[in-house]
PDB file of C-alpha atoms in Angstrom:
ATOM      1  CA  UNK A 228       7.976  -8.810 -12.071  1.00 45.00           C
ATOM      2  CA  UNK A 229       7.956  -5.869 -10.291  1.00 51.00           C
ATOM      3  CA  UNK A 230      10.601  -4.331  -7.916  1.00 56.00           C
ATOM      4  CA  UNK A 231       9.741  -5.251  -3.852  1.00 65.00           C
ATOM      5  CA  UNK A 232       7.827  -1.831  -2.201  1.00 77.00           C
ATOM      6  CA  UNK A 233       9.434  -0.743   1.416  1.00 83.00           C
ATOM      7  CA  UNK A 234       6.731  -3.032   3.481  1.00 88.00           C
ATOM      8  CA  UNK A 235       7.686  -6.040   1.246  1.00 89.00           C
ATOM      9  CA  UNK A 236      11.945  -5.257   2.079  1.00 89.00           C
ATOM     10  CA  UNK A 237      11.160  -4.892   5.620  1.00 90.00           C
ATOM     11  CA  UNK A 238       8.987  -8.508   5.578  1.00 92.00           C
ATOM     12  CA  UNK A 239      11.614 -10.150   4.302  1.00 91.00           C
ATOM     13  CA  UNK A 240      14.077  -8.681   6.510  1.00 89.00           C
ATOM     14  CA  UNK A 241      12.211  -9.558   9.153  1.00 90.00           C
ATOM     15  CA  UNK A 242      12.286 -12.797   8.915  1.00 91.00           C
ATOM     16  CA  UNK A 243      15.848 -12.884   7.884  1.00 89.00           C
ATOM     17  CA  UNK A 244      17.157 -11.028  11.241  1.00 87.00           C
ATOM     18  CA  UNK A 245      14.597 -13.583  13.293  1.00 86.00           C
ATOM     19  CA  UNK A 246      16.213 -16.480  11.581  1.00 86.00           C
ATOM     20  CA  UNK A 247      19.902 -15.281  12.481  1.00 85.00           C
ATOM     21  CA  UNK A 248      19.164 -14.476  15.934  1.00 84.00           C
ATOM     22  CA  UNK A 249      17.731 -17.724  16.409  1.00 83.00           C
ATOM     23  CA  UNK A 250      20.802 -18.976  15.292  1.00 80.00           C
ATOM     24  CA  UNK A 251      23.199 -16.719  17.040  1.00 74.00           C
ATOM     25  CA  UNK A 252      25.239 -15.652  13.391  1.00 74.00           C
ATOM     26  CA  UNK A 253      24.675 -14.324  10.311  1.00 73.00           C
ATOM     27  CA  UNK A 254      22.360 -15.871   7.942  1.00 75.00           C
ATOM     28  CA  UNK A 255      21.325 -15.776   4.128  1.00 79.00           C
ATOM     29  CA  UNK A 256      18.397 -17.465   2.631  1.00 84.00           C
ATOM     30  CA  UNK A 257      19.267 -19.737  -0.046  1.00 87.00           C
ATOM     31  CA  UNK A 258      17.071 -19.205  -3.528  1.00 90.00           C
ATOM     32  CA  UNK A 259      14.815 -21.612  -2.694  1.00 91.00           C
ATOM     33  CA  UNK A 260      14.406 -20.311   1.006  1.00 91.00           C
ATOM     34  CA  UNK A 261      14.012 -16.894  -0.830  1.00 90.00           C
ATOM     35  CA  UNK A 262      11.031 -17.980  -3.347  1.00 92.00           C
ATOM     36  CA  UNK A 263       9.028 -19.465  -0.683  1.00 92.00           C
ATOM     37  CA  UNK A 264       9.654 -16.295   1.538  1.00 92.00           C
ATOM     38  CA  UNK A 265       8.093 -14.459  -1.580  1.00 92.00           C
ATOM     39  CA  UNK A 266       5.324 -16.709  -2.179  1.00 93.00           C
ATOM     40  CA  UNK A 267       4.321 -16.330   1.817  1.00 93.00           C
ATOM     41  CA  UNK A 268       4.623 -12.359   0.989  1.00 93.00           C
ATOM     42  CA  UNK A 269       2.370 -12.699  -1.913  1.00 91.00           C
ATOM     43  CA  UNK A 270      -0.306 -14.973  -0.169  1.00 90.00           C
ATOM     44  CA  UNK A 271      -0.885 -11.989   2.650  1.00 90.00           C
ATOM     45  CA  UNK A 272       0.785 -14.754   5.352  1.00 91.00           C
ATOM     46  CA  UNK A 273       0.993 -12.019   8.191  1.00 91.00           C
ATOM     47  CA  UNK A 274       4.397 -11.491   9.509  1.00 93.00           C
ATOM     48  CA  UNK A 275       3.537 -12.923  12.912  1.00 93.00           C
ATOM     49  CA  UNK A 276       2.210 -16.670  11.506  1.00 93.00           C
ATOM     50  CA  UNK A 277       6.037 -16.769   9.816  1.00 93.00           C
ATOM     51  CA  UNK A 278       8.532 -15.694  13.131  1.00 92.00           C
ATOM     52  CA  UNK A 279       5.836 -17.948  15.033  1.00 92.00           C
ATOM     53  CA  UNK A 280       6.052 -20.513  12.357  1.00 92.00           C
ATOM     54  CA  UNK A 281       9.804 -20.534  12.844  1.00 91.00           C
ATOM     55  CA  UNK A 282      10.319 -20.682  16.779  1.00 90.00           C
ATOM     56  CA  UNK A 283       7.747 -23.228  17.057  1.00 89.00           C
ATOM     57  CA  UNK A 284      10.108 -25.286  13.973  1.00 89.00           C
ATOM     58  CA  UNK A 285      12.987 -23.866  16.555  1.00 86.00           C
ATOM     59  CA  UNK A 286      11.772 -25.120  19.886  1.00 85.00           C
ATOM     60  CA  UNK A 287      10.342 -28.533  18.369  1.00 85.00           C
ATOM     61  CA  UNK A 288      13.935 -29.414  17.203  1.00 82.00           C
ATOM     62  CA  UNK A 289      15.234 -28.282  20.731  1.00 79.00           C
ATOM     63  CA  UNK A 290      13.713 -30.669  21.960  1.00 77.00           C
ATOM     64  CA  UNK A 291      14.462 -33.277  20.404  1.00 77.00           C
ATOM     65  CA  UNK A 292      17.884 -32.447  20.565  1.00 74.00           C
ATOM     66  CA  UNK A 293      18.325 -32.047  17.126  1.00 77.00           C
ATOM     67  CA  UNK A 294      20.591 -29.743  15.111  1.00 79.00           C
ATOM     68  CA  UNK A 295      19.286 -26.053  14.664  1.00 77.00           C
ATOM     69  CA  UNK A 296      17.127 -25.228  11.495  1.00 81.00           C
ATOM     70  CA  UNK A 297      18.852 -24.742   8.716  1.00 83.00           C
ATOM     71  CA  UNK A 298      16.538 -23.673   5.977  1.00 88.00           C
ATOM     72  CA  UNK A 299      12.910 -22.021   6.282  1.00 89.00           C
ATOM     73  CA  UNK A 300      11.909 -25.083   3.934  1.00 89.00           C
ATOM     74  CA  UNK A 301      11.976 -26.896   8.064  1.00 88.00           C
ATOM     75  CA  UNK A 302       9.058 -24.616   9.085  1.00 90.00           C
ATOM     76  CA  UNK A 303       6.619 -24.614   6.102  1.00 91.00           C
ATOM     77  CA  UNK A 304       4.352 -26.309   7.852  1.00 92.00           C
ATOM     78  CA  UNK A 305       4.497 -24.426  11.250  1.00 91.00           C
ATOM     79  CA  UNK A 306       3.769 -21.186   8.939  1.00 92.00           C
ATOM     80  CA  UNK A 307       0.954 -22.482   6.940  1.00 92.00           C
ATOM     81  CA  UNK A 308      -0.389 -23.815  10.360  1.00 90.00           C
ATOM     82  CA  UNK A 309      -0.367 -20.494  11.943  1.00 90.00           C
ATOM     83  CA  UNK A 310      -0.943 -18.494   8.676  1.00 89.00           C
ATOM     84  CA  UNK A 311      -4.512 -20.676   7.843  1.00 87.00           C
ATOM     85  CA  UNK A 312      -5.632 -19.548  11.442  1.00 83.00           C
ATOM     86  CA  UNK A 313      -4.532 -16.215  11.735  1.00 83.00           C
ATOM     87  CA  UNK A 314      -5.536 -15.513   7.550  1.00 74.00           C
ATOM     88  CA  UNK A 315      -8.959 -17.057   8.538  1.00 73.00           C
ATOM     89  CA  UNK A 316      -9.385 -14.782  10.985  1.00 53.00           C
ATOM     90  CA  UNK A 317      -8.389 -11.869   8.512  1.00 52.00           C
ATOM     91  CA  UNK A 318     -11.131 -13.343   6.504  1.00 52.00           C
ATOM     92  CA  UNK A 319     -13.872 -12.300   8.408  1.00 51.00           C
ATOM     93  CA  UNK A 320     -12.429  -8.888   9.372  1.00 50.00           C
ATOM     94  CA  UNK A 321     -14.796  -7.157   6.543  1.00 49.00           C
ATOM     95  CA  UNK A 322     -17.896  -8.101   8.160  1.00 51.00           C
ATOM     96  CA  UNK A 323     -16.995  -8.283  11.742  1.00 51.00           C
ATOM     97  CA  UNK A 324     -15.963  -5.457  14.205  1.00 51.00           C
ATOM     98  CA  UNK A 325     -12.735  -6.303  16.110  1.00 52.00           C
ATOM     99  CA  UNK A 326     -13.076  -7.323  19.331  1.00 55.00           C
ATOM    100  CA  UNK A 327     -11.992  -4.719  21.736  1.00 54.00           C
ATOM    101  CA  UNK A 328     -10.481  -6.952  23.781  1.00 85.00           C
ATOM    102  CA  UNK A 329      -8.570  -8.163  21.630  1.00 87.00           C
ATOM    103  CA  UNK A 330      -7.523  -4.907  19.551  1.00 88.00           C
ATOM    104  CA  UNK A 331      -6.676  -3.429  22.750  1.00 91.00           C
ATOM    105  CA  UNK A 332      -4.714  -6.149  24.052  1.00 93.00           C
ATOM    106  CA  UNK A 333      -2.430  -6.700  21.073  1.00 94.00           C
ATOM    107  CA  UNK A 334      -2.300  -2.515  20.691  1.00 94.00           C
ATOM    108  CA  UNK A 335      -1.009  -2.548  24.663  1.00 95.00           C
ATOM    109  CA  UNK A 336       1.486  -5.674  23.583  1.00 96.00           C
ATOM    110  CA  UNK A 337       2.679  -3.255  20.650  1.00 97.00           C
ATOM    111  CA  UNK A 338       3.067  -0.095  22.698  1.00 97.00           C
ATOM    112  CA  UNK A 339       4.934  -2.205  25.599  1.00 97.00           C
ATOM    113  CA  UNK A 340       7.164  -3.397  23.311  1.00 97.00           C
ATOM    114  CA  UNK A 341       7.847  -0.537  21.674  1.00 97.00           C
ATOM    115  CA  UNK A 342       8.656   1.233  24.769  1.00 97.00           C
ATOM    116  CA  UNK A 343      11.509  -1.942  25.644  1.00 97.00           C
ATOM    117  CA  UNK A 344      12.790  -0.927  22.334  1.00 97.00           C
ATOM    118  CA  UNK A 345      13.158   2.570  22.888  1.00 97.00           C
ATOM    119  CA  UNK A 346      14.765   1.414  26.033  1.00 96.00           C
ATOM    120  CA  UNK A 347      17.538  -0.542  24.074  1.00 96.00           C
ATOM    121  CA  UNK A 348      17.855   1.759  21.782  1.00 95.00           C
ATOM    122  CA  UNK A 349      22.036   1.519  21.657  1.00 95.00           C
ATOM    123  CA  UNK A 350      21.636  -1.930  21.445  1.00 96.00           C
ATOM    124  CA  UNK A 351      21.501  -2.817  18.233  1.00 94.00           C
ATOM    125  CA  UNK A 352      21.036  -6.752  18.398  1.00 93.00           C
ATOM    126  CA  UNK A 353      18.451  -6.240  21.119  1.00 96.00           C
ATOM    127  CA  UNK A 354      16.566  -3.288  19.262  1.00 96.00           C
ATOM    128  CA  UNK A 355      16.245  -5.211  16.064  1.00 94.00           C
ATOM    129  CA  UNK A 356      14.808  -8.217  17.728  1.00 94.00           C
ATOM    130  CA  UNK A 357      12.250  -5.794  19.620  1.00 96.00           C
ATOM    131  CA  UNK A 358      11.198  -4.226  16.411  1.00 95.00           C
ATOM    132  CA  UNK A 359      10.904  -7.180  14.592  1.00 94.00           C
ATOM    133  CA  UNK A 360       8.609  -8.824  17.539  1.00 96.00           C
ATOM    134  CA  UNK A 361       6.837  -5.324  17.577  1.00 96.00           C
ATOM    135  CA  UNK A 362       6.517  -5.422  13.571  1.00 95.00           C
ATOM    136  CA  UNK A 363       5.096  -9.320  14.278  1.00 95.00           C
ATOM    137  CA  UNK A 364       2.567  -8.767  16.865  1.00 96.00           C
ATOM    138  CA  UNK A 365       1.329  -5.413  14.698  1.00 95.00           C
ATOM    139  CA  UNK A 366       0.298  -7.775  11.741  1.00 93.00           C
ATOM    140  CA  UNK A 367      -1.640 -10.033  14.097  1.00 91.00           C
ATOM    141  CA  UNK A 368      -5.823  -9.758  12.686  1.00 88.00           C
ATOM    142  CA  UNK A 369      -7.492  -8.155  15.737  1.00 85.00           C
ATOM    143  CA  UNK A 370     -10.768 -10.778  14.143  1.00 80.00           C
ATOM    144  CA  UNK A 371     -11.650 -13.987  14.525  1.00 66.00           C
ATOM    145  CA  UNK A 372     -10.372 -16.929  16.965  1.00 78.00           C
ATOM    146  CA  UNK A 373      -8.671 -15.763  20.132  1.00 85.00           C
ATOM    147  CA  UNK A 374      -7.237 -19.323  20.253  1.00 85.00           C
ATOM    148  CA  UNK A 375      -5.173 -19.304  17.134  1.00 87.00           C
ATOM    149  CA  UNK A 376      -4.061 -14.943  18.262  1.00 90.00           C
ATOM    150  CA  UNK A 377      -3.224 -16.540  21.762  1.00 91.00           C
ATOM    151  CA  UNK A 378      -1.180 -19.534  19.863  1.00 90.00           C
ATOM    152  CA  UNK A 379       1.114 -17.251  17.365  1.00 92.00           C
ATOM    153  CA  UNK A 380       1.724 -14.847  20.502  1.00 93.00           C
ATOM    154  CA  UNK A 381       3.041 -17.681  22.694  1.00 92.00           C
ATOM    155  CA  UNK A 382       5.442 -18.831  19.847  1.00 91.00           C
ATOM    156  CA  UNK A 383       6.206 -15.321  19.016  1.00 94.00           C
ATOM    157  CA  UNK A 384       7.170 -14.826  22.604  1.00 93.00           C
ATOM    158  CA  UNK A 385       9.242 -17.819  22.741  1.00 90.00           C
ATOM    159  CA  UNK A 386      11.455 -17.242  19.292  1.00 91.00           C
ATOM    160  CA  UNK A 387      11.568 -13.078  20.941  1.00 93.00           C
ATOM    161  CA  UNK A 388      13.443 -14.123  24.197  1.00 93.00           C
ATOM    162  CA  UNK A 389      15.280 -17.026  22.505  1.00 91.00           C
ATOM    163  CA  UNK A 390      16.545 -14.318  19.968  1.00 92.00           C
ATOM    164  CA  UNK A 391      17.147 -11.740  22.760  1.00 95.00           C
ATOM    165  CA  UNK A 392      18.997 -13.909  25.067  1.00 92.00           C
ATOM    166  CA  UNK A 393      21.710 -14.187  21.934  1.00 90.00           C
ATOM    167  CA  UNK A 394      21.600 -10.448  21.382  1.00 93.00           C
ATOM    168  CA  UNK A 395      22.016  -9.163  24.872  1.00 95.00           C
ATOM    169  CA  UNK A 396      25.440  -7.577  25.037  1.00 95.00           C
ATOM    170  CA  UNK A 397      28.691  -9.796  26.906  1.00 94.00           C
ATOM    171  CA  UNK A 398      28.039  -7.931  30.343  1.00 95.00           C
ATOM    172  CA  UNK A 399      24.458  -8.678  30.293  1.00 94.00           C
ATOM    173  CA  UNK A 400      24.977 -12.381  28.926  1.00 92.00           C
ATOM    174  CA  UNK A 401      27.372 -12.995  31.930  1.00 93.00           C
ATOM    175  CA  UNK A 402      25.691 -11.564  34.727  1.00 93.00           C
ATOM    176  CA  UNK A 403      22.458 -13.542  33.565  1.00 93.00           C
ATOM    177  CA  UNK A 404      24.178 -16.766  33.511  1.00 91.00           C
ATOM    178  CA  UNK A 405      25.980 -16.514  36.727  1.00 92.00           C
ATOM    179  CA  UNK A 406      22.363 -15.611  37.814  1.00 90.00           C
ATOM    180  CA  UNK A 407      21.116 -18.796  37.271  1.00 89.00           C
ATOM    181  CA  UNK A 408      24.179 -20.439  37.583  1.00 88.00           C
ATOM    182  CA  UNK A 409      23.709 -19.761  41.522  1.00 88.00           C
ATOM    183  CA  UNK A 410      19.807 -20.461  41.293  1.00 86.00           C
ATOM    184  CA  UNK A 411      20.443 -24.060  39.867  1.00 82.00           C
ATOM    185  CA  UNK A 412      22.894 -24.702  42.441  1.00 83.00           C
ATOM    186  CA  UNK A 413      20.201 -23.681  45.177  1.00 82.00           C
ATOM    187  CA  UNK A 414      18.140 -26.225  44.169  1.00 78.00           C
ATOM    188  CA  UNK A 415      20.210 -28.681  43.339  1.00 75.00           C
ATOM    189  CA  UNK A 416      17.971 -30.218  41.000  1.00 72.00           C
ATOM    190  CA  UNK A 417      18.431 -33.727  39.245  1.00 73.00           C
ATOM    191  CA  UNK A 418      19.934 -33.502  36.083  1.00 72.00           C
ATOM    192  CA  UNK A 419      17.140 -34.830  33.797  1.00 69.00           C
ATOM    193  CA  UNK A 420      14.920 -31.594  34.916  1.00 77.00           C
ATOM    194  CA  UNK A 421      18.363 -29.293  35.416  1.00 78.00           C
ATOM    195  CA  UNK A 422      18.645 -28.339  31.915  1.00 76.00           C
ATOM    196  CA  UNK A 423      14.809 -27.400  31.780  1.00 76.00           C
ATOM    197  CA  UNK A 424      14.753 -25.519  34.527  1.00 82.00           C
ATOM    198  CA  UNK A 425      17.935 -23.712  33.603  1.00 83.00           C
ATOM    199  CA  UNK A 426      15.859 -23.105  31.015  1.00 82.00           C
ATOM    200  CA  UNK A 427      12.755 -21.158  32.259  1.00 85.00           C
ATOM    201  CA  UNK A 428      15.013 -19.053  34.803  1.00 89.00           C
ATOM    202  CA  UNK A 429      17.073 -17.832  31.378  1.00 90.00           C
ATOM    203  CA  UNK A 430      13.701 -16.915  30.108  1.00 88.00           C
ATOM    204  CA  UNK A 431      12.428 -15.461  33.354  1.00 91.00           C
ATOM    205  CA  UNK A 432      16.047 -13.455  33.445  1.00 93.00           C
ATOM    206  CA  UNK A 433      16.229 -11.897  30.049  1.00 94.00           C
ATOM    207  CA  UNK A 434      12.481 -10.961  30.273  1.00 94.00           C
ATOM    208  CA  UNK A 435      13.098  -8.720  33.445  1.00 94.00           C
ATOM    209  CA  UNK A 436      15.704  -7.472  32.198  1.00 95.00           C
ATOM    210  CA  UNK A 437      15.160  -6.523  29.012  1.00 96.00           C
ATOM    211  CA  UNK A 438      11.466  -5.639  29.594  1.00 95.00           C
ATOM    212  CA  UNK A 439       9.480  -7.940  27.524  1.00 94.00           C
ATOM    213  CA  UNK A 440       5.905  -8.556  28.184  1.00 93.00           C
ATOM    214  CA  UNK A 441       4.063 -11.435  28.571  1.00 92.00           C
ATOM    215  CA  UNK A 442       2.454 -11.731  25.280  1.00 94.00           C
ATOM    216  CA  UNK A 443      -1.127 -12.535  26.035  1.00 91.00           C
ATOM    217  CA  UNK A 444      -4.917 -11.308  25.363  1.00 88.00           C
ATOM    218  CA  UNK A 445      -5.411 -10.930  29.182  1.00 77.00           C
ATOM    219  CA  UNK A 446      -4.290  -7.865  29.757  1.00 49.00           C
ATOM    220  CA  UNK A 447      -4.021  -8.582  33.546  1.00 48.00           C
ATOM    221  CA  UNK A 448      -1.285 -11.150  32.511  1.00 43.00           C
ATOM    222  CA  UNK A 449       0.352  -9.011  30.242  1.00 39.00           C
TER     223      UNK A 449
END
């Protein structure tokens, strides 16, 4: 068995730091968690079918109100979901020319984040979850279905502002709660929709602020 190369390292930390945002502390794989983190490596799963693998695990727990994942063995089958589309569409890279659509939307999506990073740059928390969402939407295959690219970025997006929203510093946090703290008392909402809706203005908050873009092929939207 040979000793992990740089890229392989910085895969696997990738994932770790996305799993410990998610959940707000510090996290460690256990063994098993570790081996099937290798074995993704190994098969060529891109790095941006795993976070997305794992926020869509993340959000489908949310909402069932369910306690937070606890082990990547929980999103195996988001991964392999989003790995089988976005591999497939690695597949045919050899005898297909990349869309330029779609190369040049996910290179914009890269430089744009890049440039939020560089932004938050003595931010630790925030800067780490940039890079690894940069890092993520870098490994997306420029061939093959737009469908399954446009899938992966949405859940990439989610799990990226989720994360962020944790890593923001105190100041930030507050001022972005008592934000939408005064929005939801505006409306005065019912409560089945209140928690929802405090939701999407969190979202809608930590986006602005920490200048994340929409990640989607249409570069209009973007």
């Amino acid at each position: 068995m040979t000793d992990p190369d740089d890229a392989e390292i910085a895969y696997y930390r990738a994932v770790e730091d996305h799993f410990a945002a998610l959940r707000g502390t510090p996290f460690l794989f256990s063994p098993k968690d570790f081996a099937l983190l290798r074995r993704w490596w190994r098969e060529g799963v891109p790095l941006a079918a795993v976070l997305a693998g794992i926020a869509e695990a993340w959000e489908r727990r949310r909402e069932r109100e369910e306690d937070p994942v606890s082990s990547l063995s929980y999103c195996r089958h988001a991964v392999a979901r989003h790995g089988k589309r976005l591999m497939a569409a690695r597949a045919g890279a050899a005898e297909a020319v990349p869309a330029p659509d779609v190369a040049a939307a996910l290179a914009a999506l890269v430089a744009a984040i890049a440039d939020a990073e560089a932004r938050w740059s003595k931010q630790r928390a925030v800067r780490e979850v940039l890079g690894d969402l940069e890092r993520a939407v870098a490994s997306v295959p420029t061939n093959g279905d737009p469908a399954a690219i446009e899938k992966a970025l949405a859940d990439l997006e989610f799990g990226a502002l989720d994360a962020l929203a944790r890593a923001l510093p105190a100041d930030a946090k507050g001022a972005i709660e008592r934000e939408v703290g005064e929005s939801l008392e505006r409306l005065g909402l019912e409560e089945d929709i209140r928690e929802r809706t405090r939701r999407a203005l969190l979202v809608k908050a930590v986006r602005r602020l920490v200048g994340v873009p929409r990640l989607e092929l249409d570069a209009g939207a973007a």
